[in-house]
mmCIF file of C-alpha atoms and ligand atoms in Angstrom:
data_model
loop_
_atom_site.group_PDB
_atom_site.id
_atom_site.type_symbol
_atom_site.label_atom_id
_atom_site.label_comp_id
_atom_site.label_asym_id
_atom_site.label_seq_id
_atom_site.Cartn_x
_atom_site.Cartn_y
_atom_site.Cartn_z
ATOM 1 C CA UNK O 28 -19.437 -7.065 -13.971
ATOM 2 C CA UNK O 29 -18.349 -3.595 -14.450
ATOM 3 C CA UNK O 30 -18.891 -0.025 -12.762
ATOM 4 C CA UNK O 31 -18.269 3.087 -13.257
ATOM 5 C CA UNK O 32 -14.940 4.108 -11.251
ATOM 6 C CA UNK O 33 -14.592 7.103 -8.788
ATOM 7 C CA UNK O 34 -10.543 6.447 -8.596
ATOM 8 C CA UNK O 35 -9.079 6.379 -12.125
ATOM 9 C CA UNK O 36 -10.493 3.973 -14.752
ATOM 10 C CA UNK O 37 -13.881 2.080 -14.929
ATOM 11 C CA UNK O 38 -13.648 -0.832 -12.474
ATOM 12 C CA UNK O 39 -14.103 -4.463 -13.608
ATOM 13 C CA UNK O 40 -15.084 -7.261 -10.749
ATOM 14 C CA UNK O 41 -12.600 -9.857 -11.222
ATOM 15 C CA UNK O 42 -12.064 -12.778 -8.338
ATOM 16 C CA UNK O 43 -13.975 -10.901 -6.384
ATOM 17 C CA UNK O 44 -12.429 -7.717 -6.636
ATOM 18 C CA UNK O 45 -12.729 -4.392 -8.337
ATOM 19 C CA UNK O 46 -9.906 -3.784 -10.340
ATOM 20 C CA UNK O 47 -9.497 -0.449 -12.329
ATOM 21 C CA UNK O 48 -10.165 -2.235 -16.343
ATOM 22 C CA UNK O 49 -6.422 -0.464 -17.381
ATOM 23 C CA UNK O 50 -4.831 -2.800 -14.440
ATOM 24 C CA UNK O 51 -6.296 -6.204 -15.685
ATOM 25 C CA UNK O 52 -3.478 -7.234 -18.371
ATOM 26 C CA UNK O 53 -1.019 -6.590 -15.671
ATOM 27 C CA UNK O 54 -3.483 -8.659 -12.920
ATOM 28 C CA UNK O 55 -3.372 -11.780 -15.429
ATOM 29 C CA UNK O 56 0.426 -11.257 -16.310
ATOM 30 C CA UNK O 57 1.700 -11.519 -12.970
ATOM 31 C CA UNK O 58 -0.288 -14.496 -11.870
ATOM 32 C CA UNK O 59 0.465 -16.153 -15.302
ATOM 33 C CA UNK O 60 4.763 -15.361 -15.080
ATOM 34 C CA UNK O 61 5.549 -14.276 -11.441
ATOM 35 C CA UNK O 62 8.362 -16.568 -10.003
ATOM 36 C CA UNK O 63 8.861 -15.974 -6.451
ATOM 37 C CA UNK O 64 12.262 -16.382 -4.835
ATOM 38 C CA UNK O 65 12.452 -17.769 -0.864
ATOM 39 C CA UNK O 66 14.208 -14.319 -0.514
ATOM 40 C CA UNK O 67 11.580 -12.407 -2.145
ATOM 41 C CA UNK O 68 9.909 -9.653 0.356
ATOM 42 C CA UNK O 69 6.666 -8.999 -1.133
ATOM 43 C CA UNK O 70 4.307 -5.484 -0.087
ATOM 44 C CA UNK O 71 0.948 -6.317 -0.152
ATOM 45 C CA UNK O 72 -1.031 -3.235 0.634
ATOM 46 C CA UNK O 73 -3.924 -1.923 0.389
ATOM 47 C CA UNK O 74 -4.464 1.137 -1.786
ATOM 48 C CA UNK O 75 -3.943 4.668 0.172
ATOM 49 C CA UNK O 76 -2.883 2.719 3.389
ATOM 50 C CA UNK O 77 0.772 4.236 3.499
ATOM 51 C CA UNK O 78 2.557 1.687 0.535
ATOM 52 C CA UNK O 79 4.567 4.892 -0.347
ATOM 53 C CA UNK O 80 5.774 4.591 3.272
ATOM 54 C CA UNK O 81 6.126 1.409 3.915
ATOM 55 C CA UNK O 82 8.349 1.135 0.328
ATOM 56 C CA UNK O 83 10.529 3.699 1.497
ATOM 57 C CA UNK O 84 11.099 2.261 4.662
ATOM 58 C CA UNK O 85 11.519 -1.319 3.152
ATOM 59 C CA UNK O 86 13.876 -0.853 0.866
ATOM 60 C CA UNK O 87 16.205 1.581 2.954
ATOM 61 C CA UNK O 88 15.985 -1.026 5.457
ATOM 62 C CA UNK O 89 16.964 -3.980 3.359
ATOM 63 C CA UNK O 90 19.768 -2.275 1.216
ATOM 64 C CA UNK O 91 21.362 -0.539 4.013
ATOM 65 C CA UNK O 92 24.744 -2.396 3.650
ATOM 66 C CA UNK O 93 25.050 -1.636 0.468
ATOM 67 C CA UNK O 94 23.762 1.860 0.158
ATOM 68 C CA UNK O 95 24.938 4.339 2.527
ATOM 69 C CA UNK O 96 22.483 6.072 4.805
ATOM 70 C CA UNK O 97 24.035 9.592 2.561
ATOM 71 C CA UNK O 98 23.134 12.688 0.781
ATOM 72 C CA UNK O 99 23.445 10.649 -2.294
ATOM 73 C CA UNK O 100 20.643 7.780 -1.269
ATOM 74 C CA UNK O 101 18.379 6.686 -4.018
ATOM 75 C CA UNK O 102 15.409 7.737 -1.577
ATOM 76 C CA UNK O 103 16.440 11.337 -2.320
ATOM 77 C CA UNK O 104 16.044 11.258 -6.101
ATOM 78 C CA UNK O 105 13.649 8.706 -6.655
ATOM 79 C CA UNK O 106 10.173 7.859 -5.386
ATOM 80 C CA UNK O 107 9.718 4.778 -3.485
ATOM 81 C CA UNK O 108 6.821 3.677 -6.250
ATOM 82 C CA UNK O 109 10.467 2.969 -8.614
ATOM 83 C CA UNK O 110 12.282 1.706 -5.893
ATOM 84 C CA UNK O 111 9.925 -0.823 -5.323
ATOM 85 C CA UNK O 112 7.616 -1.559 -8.263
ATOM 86 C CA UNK O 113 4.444 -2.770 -8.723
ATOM 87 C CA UNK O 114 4.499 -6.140 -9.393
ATOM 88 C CA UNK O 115 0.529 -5.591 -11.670
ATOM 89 C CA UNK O 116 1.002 -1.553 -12.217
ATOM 90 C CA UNK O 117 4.367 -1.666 -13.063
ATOM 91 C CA UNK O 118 6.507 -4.939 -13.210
ATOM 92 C CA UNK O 119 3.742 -6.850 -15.599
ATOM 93 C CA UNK O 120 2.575 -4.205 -18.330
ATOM 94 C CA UNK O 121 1.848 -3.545 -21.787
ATOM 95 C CA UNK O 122 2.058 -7.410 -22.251
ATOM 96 C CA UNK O 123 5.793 -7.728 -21.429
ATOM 97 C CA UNK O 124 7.343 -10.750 -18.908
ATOM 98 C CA UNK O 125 10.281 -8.910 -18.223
ATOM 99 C CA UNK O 126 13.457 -11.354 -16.898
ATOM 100 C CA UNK O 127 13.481 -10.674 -13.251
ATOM 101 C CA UNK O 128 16.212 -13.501 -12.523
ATOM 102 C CA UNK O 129 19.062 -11.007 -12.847
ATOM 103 C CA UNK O 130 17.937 -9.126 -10.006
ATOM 104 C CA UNK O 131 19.718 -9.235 -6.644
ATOM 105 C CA UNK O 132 17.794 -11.157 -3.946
ATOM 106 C CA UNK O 133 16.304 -9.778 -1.534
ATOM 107 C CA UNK O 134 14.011 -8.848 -4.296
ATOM 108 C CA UNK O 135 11.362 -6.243 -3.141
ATOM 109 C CA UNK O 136 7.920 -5.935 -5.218
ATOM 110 C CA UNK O 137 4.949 -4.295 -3.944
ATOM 111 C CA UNK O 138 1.311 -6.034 -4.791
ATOM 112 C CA UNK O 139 -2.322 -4.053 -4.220
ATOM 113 C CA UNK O 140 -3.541 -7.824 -5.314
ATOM 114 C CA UNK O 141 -5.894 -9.509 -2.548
ATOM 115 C CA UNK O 142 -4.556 -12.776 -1.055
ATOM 116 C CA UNK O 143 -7.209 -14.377 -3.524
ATOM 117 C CA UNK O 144 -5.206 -13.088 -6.279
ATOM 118 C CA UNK O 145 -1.851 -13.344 -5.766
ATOM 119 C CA UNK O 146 0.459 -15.077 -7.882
ATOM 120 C CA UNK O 147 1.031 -18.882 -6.621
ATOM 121 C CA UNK O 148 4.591 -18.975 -5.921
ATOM 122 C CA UNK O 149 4.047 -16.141 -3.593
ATOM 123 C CA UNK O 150 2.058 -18.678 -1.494
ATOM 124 C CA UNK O 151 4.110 -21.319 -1.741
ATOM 125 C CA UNK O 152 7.447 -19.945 -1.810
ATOM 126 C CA UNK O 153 8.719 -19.376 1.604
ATOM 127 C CA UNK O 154 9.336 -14.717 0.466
ATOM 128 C CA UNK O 155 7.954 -12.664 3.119
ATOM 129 C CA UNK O 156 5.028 -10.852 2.665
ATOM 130 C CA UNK O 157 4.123 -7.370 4.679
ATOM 131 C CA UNK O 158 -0.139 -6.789 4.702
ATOM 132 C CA UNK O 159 -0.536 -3.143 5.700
ATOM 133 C CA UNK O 160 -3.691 -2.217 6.387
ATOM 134 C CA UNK O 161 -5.323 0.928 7.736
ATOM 135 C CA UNK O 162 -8.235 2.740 9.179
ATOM 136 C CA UNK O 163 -11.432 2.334 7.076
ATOM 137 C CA UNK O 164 -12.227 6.206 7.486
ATOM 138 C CA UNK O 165 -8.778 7.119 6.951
ATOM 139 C CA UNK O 166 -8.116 5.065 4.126
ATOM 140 C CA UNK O 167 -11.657 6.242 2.512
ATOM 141 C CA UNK O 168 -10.485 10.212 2.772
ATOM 142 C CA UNK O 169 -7.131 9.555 1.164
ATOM 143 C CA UNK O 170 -8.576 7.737 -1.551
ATOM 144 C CA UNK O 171 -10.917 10.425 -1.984
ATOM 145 C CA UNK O 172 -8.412 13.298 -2.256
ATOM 146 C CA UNK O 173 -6.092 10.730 -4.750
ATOM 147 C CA UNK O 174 -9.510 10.534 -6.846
ATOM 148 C CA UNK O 175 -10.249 14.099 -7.031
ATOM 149 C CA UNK O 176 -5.814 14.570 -8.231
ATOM 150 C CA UNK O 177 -6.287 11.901 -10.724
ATOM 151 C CA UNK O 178 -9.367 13.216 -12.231
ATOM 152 C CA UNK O 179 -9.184 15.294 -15.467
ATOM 153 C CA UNK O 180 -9.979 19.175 -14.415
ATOM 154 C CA UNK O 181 -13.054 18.553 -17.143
ATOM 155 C CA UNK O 182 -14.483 15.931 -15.002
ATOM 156 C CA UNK O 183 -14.798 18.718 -11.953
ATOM 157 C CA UNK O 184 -14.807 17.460 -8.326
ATOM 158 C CA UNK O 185 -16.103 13.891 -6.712
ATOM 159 C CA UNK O 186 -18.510 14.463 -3.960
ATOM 160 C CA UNK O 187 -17.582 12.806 -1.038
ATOM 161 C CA UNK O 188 -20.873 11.775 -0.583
ATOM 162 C CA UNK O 189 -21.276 9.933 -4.123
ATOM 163 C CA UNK O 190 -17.658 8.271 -3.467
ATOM 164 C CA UNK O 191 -18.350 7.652 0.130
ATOM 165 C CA UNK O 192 -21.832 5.183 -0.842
ATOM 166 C CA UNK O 193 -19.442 3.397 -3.464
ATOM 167 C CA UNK O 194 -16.763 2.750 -0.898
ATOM 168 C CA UNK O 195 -19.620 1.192 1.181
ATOM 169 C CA UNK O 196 -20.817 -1.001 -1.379
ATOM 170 C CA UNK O 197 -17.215 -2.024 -1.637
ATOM 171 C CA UNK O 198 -17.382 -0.392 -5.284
ATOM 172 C CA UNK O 199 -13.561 1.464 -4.828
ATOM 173 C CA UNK O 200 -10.300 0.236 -6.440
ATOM 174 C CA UNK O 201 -9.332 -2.835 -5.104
ATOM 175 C CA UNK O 202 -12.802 -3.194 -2.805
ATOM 176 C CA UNK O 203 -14.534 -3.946 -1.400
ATOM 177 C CA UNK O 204 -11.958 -2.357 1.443
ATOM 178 C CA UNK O 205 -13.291 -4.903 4.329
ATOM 179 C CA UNK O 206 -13.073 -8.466 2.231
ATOM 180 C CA UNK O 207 -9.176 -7.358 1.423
ATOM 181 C CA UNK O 208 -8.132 -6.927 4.835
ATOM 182 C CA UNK O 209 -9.864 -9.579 6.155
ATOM 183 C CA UNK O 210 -7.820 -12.108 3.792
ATOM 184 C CA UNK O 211 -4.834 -10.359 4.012
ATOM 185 C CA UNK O 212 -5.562 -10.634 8.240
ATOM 186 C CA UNK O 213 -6.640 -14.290 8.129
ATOM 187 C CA UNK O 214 -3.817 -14.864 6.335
ATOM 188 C CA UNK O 215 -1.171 -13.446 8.759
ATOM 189 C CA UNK O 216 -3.043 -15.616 11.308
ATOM 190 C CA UNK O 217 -2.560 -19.151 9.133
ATOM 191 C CA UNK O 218 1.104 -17.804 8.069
ATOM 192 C CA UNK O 219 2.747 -15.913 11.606
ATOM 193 C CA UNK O 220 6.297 -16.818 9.820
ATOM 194 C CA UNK O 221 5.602 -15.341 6.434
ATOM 195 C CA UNK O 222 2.832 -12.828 6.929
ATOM 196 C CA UNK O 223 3.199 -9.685 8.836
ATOM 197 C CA UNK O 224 0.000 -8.112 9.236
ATOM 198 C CA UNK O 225 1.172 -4.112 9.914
ATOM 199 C CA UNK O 226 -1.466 -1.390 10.337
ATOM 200 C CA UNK O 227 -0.329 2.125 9.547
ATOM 201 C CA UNK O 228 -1.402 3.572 12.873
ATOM 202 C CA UNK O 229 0.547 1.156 14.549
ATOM 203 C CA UNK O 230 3.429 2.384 12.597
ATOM 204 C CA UNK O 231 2.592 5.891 13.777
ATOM 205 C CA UNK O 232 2.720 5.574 17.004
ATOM 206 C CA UNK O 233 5.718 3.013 17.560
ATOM 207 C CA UNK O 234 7.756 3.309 14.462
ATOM 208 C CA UNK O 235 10.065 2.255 16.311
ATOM 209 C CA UNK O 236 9.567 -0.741 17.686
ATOM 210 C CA UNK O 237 7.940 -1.680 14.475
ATOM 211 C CA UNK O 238 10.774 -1.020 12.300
ATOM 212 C CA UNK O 239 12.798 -3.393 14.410
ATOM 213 C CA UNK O 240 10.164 -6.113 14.180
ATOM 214 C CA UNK O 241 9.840 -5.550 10.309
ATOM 215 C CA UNK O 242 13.585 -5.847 10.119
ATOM 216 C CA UNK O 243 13.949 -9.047 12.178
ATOM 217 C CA UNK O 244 11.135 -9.963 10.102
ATOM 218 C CA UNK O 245 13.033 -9.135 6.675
ATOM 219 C CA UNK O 246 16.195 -11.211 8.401
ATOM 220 C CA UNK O 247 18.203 -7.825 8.537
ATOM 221 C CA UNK O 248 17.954 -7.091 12.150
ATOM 222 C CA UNK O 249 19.591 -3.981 13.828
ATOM 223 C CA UNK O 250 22.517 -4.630 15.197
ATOM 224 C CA UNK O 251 22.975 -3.129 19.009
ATOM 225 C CA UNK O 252 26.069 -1.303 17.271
ATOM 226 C CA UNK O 253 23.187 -0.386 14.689
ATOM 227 C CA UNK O 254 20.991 1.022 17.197
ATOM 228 C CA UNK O 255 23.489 2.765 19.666
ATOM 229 C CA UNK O 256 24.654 4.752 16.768
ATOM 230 C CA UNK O 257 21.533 6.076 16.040
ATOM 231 C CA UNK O 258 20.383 4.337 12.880
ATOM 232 C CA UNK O 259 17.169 2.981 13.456
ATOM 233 C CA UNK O 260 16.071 7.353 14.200
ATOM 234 C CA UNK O 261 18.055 8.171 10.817
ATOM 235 C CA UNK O 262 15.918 5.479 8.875
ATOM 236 C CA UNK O 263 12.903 7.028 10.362
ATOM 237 C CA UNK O 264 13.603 10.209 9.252
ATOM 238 C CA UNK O 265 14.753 9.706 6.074
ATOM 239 C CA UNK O 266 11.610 8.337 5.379
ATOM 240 C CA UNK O 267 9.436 10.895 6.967
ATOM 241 C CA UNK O 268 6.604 12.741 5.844
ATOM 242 C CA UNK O 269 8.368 15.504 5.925
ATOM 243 C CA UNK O 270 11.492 14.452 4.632
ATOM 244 C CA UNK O 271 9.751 12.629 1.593
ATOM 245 C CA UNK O 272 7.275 14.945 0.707
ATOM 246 C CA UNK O 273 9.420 18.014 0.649
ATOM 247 C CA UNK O 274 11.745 16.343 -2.005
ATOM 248 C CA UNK O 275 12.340 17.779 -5.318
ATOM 249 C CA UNK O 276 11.940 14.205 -6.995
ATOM 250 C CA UNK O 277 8.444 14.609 -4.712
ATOM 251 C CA UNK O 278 7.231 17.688 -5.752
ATOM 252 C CA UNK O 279 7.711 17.836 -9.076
ATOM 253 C CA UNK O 280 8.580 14.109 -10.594
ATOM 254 C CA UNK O 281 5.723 11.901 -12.348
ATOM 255 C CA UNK O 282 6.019 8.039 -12.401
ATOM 256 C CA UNK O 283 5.787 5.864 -15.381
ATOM 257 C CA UNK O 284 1.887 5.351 -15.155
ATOM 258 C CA UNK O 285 1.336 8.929 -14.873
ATOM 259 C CA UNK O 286 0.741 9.611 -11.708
ATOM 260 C CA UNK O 287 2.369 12.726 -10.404
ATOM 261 C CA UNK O 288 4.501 11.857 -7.055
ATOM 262 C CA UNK O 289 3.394 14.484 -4.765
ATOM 263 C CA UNK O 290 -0.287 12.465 -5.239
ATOM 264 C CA UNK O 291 1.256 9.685 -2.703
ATOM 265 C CA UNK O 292 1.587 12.674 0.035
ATOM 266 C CA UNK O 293 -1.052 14.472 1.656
ATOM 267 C CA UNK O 294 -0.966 14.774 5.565
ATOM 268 C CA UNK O 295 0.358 11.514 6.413
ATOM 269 C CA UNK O 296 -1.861 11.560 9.454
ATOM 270 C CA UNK O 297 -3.714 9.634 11.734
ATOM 271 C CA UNK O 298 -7.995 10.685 12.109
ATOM 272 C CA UNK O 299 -7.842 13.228 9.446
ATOM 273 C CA UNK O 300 -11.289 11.583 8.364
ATOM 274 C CA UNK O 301 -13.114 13.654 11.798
ATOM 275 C CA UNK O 302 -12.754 16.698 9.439
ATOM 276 C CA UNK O 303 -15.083 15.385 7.137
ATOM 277 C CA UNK O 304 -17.237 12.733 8.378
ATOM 278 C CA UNK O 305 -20.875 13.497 9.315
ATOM 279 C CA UNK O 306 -22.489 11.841 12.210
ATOM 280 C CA UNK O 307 -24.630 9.787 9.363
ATOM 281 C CA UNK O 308 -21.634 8.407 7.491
ATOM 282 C CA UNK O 309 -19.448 7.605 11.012
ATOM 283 C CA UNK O 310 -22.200 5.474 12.120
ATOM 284 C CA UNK O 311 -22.970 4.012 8.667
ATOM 285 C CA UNK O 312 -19.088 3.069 8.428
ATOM 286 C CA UNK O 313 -18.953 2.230 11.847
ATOM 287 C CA UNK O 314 -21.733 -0.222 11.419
ATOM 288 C CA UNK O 315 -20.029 -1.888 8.830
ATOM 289 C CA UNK O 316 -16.682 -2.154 10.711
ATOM 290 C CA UNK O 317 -18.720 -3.723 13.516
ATOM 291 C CA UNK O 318 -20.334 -6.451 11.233
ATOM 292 C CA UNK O 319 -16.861 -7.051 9.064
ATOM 293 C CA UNK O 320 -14.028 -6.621 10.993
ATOM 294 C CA UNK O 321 -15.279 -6.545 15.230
ATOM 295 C CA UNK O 322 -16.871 -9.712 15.122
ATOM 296 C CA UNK O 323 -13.919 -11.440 13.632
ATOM 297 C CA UNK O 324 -11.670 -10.485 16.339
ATOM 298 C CA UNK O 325 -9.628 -8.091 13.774
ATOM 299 C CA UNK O 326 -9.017 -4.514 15.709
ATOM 300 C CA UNK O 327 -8.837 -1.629 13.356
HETATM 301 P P1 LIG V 414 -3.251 10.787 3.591
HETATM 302 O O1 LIG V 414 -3.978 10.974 2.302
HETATM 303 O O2 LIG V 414 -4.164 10.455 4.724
HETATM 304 O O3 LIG V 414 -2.335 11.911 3.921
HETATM 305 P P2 LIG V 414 -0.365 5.042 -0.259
HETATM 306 O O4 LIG V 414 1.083 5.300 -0.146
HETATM 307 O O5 LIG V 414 -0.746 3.632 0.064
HETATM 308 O O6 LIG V 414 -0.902 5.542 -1.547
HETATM 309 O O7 LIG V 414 -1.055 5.875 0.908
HETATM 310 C C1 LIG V 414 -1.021 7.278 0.888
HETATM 311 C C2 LIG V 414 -1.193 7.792 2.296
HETATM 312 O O8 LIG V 414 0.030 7.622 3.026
HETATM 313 C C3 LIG V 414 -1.487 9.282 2.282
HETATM 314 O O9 LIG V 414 -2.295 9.499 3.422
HETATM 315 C C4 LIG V 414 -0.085 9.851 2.434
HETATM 316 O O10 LIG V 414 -0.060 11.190 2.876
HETATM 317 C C5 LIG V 414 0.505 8.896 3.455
HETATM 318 N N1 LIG V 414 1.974 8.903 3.456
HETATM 319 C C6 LIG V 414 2.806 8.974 2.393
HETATM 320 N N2 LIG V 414 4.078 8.956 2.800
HETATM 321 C C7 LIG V 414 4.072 8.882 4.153
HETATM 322 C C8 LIG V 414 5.101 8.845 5.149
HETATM 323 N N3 LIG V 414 6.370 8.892 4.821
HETATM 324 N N4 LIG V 414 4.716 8.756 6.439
HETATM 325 C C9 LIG V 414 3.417 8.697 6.776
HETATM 326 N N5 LIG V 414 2.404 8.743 5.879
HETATM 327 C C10 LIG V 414 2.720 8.825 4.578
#
């Protein structure tokens, strides 16, 4: 089935799914060729949930022996969407299977793909793989404010109200929203060793503690040395809101696909959606939460 897209392209149902039709070839590409290494770390987020974050973090993290926390660190002239590509937007496109042996392990991809559709070494491979999730409401205004930077100036503003009753439906790139997180949970609970289910507010409030258990996680602990000298704090803020957004490479760089980079920052904050929401759509969402996520046990 297809629909009409509110995010970027129109949207085509595949594996239960709605991927943006552009995206497809790359969907089918990756699960045809992707080889995944036991040293793989694989992203697996869900759009607008902090990836851009979590990539920053991830690969500063992982390559800090070999690249100096510095004024010359790739984080400062690059965005973290080439750091850590894509493995269907930007590994797998325009029909290529590029050679991806060469590359150092630990290899770091990101994915948007559900746990449905991921390639089937990742699953039986023994790489890592982060599922960050975040706030339904949250996640909904972000991807309404990407929408309305994507869109040609022609097309003139997306309601909120006209994208909000698609997002319900589950008609949004990569929806329905609830279905992905609920695999990508119910995976972490049949995988604790390889899945690491992360939610972005927890990553607000304790980053942290969290960065420490993603590093133990990625098999690059901190050292005490590590953390006496301050470098779990200089991580942090290297990969800040502030710090990232306020880039040159940030504010004026444009990735491969098009996208400009300062679409990937907005506020970078938690309950922004309050400033939108109506009492109608909190208790429509709210309802939905209740019947998807609550009883499940999942707390988000
Ligand atoms: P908001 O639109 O709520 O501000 P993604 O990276 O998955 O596309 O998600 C984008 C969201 O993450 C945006 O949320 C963006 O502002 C936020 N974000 C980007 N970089 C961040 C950072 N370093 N720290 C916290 N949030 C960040």
């Amino acid at each position: 089935p297809k629909e009409q897209d509110w995010v970027m392209s129109h949207l085509y149902q595949y594996q239960g799914f709605w991927h943006p039709i552009r995206e497809l070839q790359g969907v089918l590409s990756c699960q045809h060729h992707f080889q995944a290494r036991d040293t793989d770390i694989i992203l697996a987020t869900n759009p607008k949930c902090g990836s851009t974050w979590l990539k920053a973090l991830a690969y500063v993290v992982v390559n800090r022996k070999i690249i100096p926390l510095d004024d010359n660190h790739s984080l400062l002239s690059k965005n973290p969407h080439e750091l850590v590509p894509c493995l269907e937007l930007r590994v797998y496109v325009d029909h290529q299977v590029p050679d991806l042996t060469e590359l150092p392990s630990p290899r770091l991809f990101s994915t948007h793909l559900p746990v449905e559709s991921l390639p089937l070494s990742i699953k039986e491979t023994s790489c890592k793989v982060v599922c960050l999730a975040r706030d339904p409401k949250d996640t909904f205004i972000s991807l309404w404010h990407f929408a309305n930077k994507l869109r040609p100036p022609n097309d003139g503003k997306l309601q909120l109200e006209e994208a909000f009753d698609k997002f319900c439906k589950g008609v949004s790139f990569l929806g329905p929203f609830w279905d992905h997180v609920l695999s990508s949970w119910k995976y972490s609970l049949d995988n604790p060793n390889k899945v690491f289910f992360l939610k972005y507010e927890d990553l607000k409030e304790q980053p942290k503690l969290y960065l420490k258990k993603l590093a133990e996680f990625w098999e690059c602990p901190f050292s005490s040395e590590e953390e006496n000298n301050g470098v779990v704090d200089e991580i942090l803020s290297l990969c800040s809101f502030d710090n990232l957004s306020n880039l040159e490479v940030n504010k004026i760089g444009k990735l491969s696909t098009g996208e400009h980079n300062e679409a990937f920052f907005r506020k970078g904050e938690v309950g922004d959606w309050a400033n939108y929401f109506t009492q109608e759509m909190t208790e429509k969402l709210d309802e939905i939460c209740l019947n998807k996520f609550q009883l499940c046990g999942l707390k988000i």
